[in-house]
Structures are given as C-alpha cells and as structure tokens.
GROMACS .gro file of C-alpha atoms in nm:
model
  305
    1UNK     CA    1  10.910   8.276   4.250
    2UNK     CA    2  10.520   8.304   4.213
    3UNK     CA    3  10.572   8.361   3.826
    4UNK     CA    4  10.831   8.121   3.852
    5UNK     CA    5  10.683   7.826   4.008
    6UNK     CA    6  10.307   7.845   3.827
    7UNK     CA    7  10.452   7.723   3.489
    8UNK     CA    8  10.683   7.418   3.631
    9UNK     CA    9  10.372   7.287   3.811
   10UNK     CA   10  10.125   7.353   3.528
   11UNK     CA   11  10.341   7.303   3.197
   12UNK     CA   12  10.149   6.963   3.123
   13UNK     CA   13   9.773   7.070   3.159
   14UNK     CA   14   9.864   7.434   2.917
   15UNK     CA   15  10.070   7.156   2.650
   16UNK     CA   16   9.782   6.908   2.688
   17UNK     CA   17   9.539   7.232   2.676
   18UNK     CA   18   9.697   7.404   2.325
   19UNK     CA   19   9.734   7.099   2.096
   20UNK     CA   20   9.997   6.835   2.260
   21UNK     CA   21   9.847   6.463   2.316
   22UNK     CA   22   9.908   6.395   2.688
   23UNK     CA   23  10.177   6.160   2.630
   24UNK     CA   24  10.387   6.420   2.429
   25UNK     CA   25  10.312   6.708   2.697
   26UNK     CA   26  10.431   6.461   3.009
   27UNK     CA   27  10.784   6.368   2.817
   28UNK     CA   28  10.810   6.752   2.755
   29UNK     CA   29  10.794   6.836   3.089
   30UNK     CA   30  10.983   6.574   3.209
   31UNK     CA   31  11.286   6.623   2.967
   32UNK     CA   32  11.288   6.985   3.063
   33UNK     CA   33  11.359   6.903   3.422
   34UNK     CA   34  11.584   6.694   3.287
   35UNK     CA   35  11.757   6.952   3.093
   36UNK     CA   36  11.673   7.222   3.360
   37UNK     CA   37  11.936   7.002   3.580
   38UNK     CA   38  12.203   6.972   3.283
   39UNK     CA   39  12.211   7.398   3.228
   40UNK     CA   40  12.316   7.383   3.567
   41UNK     CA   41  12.642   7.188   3.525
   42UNK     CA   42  12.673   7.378   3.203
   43UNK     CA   43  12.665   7.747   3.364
   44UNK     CA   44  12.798   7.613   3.677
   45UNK     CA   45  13.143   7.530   3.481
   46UNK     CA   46  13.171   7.872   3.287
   47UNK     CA   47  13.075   8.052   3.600
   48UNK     CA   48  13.428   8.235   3.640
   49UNK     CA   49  13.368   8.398   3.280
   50UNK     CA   50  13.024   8.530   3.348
   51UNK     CA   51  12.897   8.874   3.447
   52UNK     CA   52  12.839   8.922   3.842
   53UNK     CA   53  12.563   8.774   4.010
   54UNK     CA   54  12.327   9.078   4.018
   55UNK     CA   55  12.369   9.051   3.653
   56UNK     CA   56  12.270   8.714   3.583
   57UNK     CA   57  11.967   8.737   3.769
   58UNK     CA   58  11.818   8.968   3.524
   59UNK     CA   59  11.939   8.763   3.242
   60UNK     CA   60  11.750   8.488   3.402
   61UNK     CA   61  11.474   8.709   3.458
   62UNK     CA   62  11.448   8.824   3.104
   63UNK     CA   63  11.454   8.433   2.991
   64UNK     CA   64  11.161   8.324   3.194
   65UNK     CA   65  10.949   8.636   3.096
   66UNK     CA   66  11.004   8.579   2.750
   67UNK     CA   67  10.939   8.204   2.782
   68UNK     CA   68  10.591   8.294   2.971
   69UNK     CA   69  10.494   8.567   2.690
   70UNK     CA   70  10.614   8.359   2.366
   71UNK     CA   71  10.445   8.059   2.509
   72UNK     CA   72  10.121   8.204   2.437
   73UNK     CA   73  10.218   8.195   2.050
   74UNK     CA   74  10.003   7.937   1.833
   75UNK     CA   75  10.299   7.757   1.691
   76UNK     CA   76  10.467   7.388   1.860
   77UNK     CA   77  10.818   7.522   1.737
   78UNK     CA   78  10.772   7.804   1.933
   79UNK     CA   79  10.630   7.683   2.243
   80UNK     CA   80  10.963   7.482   2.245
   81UNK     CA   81  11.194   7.761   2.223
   82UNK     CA   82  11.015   7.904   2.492
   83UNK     CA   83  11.014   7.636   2.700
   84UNK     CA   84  11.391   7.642   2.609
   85UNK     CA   85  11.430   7.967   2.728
   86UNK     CA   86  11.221   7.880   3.037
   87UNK     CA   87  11.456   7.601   3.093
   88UNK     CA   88  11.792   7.833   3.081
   89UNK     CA   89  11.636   8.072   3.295
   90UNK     CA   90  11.527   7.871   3.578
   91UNK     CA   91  11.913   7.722   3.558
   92UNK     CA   92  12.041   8.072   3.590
   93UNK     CA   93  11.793   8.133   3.915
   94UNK     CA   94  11.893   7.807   4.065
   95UNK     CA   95  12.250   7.910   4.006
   96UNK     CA   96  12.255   8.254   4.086
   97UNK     CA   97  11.992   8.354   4.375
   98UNK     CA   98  12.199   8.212   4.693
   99UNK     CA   99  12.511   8.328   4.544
  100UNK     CA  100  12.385   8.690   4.499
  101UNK     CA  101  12.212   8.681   4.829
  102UNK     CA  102  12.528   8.553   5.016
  103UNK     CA  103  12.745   8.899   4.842
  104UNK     CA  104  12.525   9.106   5.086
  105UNK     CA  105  12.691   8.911   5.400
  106UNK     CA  106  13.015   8.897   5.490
  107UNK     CA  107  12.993   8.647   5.804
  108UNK     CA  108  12.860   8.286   5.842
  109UNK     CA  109  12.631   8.336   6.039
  110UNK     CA  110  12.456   8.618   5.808
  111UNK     CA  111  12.489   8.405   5.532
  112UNK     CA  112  12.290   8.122   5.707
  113UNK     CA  113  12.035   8.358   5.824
  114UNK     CA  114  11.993   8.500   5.488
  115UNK     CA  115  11.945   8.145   5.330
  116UNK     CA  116  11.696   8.047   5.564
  117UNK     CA  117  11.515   8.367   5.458
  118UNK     CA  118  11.550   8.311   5.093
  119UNK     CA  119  11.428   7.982   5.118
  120UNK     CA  120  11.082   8.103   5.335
  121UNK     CA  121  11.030   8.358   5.066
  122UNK     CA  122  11.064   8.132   4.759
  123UNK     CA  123  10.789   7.918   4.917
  124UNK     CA  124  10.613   8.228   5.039
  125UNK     CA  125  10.606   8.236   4.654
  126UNK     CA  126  10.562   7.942   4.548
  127UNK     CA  127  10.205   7.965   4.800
  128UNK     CA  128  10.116   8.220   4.574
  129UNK     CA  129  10.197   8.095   4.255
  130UNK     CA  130  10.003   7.737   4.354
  131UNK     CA  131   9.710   7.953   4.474
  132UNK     CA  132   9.720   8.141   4.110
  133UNK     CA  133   9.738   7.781   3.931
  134UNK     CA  134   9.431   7.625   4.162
  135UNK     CA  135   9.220   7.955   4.084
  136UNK     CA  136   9.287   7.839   3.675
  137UNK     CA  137   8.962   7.612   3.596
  138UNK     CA  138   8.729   7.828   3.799
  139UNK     CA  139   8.804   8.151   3.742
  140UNK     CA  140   9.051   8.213   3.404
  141UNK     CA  141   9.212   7.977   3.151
  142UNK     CA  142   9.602   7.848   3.212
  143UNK     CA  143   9.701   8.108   2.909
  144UNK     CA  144   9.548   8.356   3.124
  145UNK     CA  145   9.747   8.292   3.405
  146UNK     CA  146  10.066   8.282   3.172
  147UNK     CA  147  10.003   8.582   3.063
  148UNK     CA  148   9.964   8.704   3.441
  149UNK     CA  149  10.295   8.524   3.557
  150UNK     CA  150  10.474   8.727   3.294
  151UNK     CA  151  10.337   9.075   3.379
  152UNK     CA  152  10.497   8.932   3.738
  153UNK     CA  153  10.821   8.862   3.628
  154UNK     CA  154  10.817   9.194   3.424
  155UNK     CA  155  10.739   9.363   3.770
  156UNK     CA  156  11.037   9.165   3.902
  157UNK     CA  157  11.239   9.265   3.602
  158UNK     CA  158  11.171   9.652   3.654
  159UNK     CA  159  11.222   9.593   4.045
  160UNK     CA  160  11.559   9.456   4.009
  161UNK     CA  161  11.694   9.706   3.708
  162UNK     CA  162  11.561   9.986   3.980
  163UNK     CA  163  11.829   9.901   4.230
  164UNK     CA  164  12.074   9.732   3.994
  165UNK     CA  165  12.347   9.991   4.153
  166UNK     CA  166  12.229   9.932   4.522
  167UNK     CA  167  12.261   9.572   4.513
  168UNK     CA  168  12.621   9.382   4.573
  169UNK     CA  169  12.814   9.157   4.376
  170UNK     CA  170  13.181   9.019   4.477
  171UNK     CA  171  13.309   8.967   4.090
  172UNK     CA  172  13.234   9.371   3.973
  173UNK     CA  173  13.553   9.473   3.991
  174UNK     CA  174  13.730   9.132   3.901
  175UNK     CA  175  13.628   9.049   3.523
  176UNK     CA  176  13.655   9.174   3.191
  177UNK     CA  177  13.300   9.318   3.143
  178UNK     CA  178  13.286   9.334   2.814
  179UNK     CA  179  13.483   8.934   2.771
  180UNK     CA  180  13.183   8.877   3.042
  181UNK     CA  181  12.881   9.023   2.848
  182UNK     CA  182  13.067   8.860   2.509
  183UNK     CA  183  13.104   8.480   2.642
  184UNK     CA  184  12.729   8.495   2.832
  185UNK     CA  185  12.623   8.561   2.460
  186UNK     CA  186  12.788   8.283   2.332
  187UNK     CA  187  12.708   8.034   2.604
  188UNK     CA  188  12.307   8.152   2.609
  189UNK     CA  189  12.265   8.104   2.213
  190UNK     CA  190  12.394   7.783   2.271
  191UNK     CA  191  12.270   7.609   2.577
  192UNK     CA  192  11.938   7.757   2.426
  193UNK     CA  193  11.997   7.587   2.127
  194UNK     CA  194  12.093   7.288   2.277
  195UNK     CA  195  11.786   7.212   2.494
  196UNK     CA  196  11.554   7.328   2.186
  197UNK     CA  197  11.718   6.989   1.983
  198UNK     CA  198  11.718   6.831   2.296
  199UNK     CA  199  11.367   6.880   2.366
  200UNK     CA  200  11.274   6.689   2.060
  201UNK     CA  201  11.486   6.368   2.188
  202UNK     CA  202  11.343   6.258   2.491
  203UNK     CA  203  11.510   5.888   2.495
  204UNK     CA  204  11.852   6.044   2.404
  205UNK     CA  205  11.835   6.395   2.709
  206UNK     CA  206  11.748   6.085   2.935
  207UNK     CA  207  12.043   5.873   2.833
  208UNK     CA  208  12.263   6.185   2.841
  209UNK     CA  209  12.133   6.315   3.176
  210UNK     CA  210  12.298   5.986   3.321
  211UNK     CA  211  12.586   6.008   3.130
  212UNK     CA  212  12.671   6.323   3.300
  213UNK     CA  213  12.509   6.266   3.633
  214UNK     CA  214  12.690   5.967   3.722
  215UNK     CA  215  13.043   6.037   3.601
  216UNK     CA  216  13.013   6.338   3.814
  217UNK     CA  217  12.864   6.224   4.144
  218UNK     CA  218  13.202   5.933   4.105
  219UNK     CA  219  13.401   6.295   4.044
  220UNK     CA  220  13.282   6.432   4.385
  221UNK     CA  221  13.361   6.114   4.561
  222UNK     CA  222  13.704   6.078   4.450
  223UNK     CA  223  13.797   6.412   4.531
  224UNK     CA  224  13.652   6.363   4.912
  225UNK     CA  225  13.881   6.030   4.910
  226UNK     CA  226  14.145   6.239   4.722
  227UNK     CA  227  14.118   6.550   4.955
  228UNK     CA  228  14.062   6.315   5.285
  229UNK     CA  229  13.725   6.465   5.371
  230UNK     CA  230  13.472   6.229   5.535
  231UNK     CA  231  13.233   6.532   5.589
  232UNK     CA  232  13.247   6.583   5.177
  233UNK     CA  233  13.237   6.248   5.096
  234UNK     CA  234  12.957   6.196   5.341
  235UNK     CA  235  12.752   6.501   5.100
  236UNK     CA  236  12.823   6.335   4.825
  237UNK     CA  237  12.686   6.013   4.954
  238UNK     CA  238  12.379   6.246   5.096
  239UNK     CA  239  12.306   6.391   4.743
  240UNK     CA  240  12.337   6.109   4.558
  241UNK     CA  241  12.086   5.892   4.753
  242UNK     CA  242  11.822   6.154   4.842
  243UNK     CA  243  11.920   6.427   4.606
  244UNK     CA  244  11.853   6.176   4.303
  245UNK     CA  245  11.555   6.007   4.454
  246UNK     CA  246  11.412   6.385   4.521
  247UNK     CA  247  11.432   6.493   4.193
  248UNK     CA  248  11.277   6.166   4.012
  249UNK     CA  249  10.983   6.223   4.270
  250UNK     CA  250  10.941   6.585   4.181
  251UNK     CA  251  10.988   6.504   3.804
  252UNK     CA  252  10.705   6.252   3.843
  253UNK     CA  253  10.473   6.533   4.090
  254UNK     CA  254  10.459   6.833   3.842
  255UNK     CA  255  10.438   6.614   3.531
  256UNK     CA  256  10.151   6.382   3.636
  257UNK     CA  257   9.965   6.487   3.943
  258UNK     CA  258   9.767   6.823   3.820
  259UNK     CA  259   9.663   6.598   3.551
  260UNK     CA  260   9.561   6.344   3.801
  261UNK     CA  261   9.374   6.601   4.020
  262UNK     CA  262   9.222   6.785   3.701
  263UNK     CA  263   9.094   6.441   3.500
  264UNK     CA  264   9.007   6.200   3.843
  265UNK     CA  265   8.937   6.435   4.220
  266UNK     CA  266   8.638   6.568   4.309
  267UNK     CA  267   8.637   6.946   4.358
  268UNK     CA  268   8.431   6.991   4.611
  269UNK     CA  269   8.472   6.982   5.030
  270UNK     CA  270   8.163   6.970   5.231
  271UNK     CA  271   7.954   7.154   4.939
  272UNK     CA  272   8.171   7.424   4.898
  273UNK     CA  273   8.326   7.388   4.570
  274UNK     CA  274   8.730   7.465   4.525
  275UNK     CA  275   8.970   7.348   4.217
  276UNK     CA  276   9.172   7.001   4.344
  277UNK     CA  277   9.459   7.172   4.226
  278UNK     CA  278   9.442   7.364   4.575
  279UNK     CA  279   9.612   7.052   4.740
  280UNK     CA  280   9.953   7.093   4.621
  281UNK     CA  281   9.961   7.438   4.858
  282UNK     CA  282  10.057   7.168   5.106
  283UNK     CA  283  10.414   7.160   5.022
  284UNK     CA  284  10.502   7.511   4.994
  285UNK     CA  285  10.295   7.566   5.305
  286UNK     CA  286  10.486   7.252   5.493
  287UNK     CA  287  10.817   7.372   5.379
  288UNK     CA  288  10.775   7.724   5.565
  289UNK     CA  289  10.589   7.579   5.861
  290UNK     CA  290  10.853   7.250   5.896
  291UNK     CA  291  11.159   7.492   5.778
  292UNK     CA  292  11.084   7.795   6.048
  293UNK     CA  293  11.051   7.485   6.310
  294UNK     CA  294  11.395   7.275   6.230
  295UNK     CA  295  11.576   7.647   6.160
  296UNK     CA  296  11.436   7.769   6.523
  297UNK     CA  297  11.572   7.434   6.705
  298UNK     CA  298  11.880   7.450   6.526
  299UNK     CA  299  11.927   7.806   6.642
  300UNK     CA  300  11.839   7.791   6.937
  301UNK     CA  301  12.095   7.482   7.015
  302UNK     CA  302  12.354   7.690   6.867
  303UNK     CA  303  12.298   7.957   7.127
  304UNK     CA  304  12.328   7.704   7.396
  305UNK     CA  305  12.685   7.584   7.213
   0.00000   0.00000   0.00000
C-alpha cells in the first residue's frame, strides 16, 4: 500500500516534473481515477471467469510494478501505458484484497475482524508511503522515489509468490484454470488498451464515467425495490450520496493539493524546516486513530448485545 499510495498522491507533481504543462498533468490524473473506477465495473462483471483471488493479486501486483518502473521512461506514450497499467492494477487491488482476505475466514465475525485489520494496515501504509512522498523535495527527486516504490512492490511481489501455496482461495478447485489464465489475458490486453485511448480523451472518459455510473446506481435501486430490501436500497441511497461526493473530493485532493502545498505553503514550523507535503499524513493517520475508536465502540456494544 506504501508503493501503492505514493504514486496516486504524487502523479501530478512527477507529470508536471518530466515534461506535462500543469493543466495536462491535473486532467491525467483526474481521468485515471476516473478510469481507475470504470476497471472496477469492468473486472467486477467477468469476475466468475477469472483466476482465484490469490492469483489476481499478483497480477495486480505485477501491473503496478511495471507501471512504477516504465514510468521512469523518457517517452509521453509510454508514461501513458504505464499509467494504464497503474490504473488496471489498482482496479484489481481494490477488487481483490477484501475478497482474498475474507477466503482465510469462514465466520462473520472473523471476516469483520479481518477487514478492520486490512483497513488499519492499508493506512499503516499509506503513513508510510505519504512520509516517502513529503521526504521528495528535501531529500531525493519524485523519479527517485518511483523507482523506490517499485523495488517495494517487487518485495511485495516476491513475498506473495513465496507463500502462493499457503495462502487460501475459495474458487481453486471450481474453474477451468487454463479458460481462467486464457480470458484474464484477453480482458487485461484490453481494459489496458482501453484506458491508454481513454487517457487521451478526457471530455469523452468523463461523459462515459456518468454514462455508466448512473445507469447503474438506478440498477441497484430497482433491484432493492424489486427484491423488497429497505436495508439495500437504503446502501444504495448511502453510496450514491456520499460515495459519489467522496470520490469527486478525493479526485480533486490528489490532483490539486500537492501542487498547492509544493507552489504556495511555507515549509517551515517554528524554524525547523519540513516539506508541506507532510500534512496530508493527517488522513491516513486520522483514519487509524478515528477507525480503531468507532471499531472499539462498535465492539464493545456488540458484546453487551
């Protein structure tokens, strides 16, 4: 998550830093969150013909290590496909990382537990990978720290292909693995290919991501009228209006503020003098500290129950 995180905060400032005006390097970023969220209807509909979980995660794995080390090429074509393959990847992860931590559990109860604890260590990550990107105009360049974020995610890489056999997946012995291994082929070389064109049409991904978005948020609602499920239909209601708003903010956050903080804050606290990059540690830090709290009330009311 460290390796992970550093380049979705800092993609502007290492465009705006290797030849893209600023206004080109915030719609690149933007349309790759964008896109980031459309990969994830795309996979999330051919999930039943994919390899298991464990699987994917090193797919996605591989994808954002190559993005990080073919990013540091000189050319704009292929600082796109790697941001393409960047893109996939981190669809993949967001797909993937609950569902292959939930195989290991078999009760609720575990599997809550377990997400809690996934979540604290993804921003016990992202605390590192923040710290990593504040240390970037005092001590190393941004392409230095690329290059460090994909030694990571090779580490993570040779971590996970260590225990590949140890770790759990619930669709092993249910699917074709060589159909599996055949369609992920198919489906990467084109959802790669797709947000590669896409990432040279901002205005059109933008149209598009509401022209998917919005037909299937009106899907989820009529199946909670359909099904007669006020608890669904209240989610639905729940991701739409804070789900959507959340995103736009965070579109908004990584593309524009280390650009803000970089070109217009002071760097310096009482004399000492520290990158203003270092405030954004105050979200991963607030998730943990707010996250352990509402997770520890929560718990300890279900005890009483």
């Amino acid at each position: 998550m460290a390796g992970y995180i550093s380049m979705k905060l800092s993609l502007t400032l290492f465009l705006r830093h290797n030849g893209f005006n600023l206004t080109h390097a915030v719609s690149v970023t933007t349309v790759s969150f964008a896109l980031c969220a459309l990969s994830v209807l795309y996979w999330g509909y051919f999930r039943r013909f994919l390899p298991p979980d464990k699987c994917m995660i090193i797919v996605s794995i591989v994808l954002v290590t190559l993005g990080y080390l073919t990013l540091l090429c000189f050319s704009p074509a292929w600082k796109l496909l790697s941001i393409s393959c960047f893109v996939v990847g981190g669809a993949l992860i967001g797909i993937h990382i609950r569902l292959f931590v939930n195989n290991h559990f078999e009760n609720l109860r575990e599997r809550q537990q377990a997400n809690h604890a996934i979540q604290w260590a993804m921003n016990a990550g992202c605390i590192f990978g923040v710290t990593a990107l504040s240390l970037t105009p005092v001590l190393f360049s941004i392409n230095t720290l690329y290059f460090y974020c994909g030694m990571t995610m090779l580490l993570a890489l040779l971590f996970f292909t260590l225990n590949y056999k140890n770790l759990l997946s619930f669709k092993e012995t249910l699917i074709d693995q060589k159909r599996a291994f055949l369609a992920l082929a198919i489906l990467l070389v084109i959802n790669v290919s797709l947000v590669f064109l896409l990432l040279n049409a901002p205005a059109f991904t933008r149209l598009l991501t509401l022209l998917v978005f919005i037909p299937a948020f009106a899907y989820g609602i009529y199946l909670s009228f359909k099904l007669k499920s006020p608890g669904y239909r209240s989610f639905c209601m729940i991701l739409i209006l804070c789900g959507t708003a959340y995103w736009i903010a965070f579109s908004i956050f990584a593309s524009q503020f280390p650009v803000f903080l970089i070109d217009y804050v002071r760097g310096s606290v009482f004399g000492a003098h520290l990158s203003p990059l270092t405030v954004m540690l105050a979200d991963p830090i607030s998730n943990i500290v707010f996250g352990f709290l509402i997770w520890t009330k929560w718990y300890s009311q279900k005890n009483k129950n």
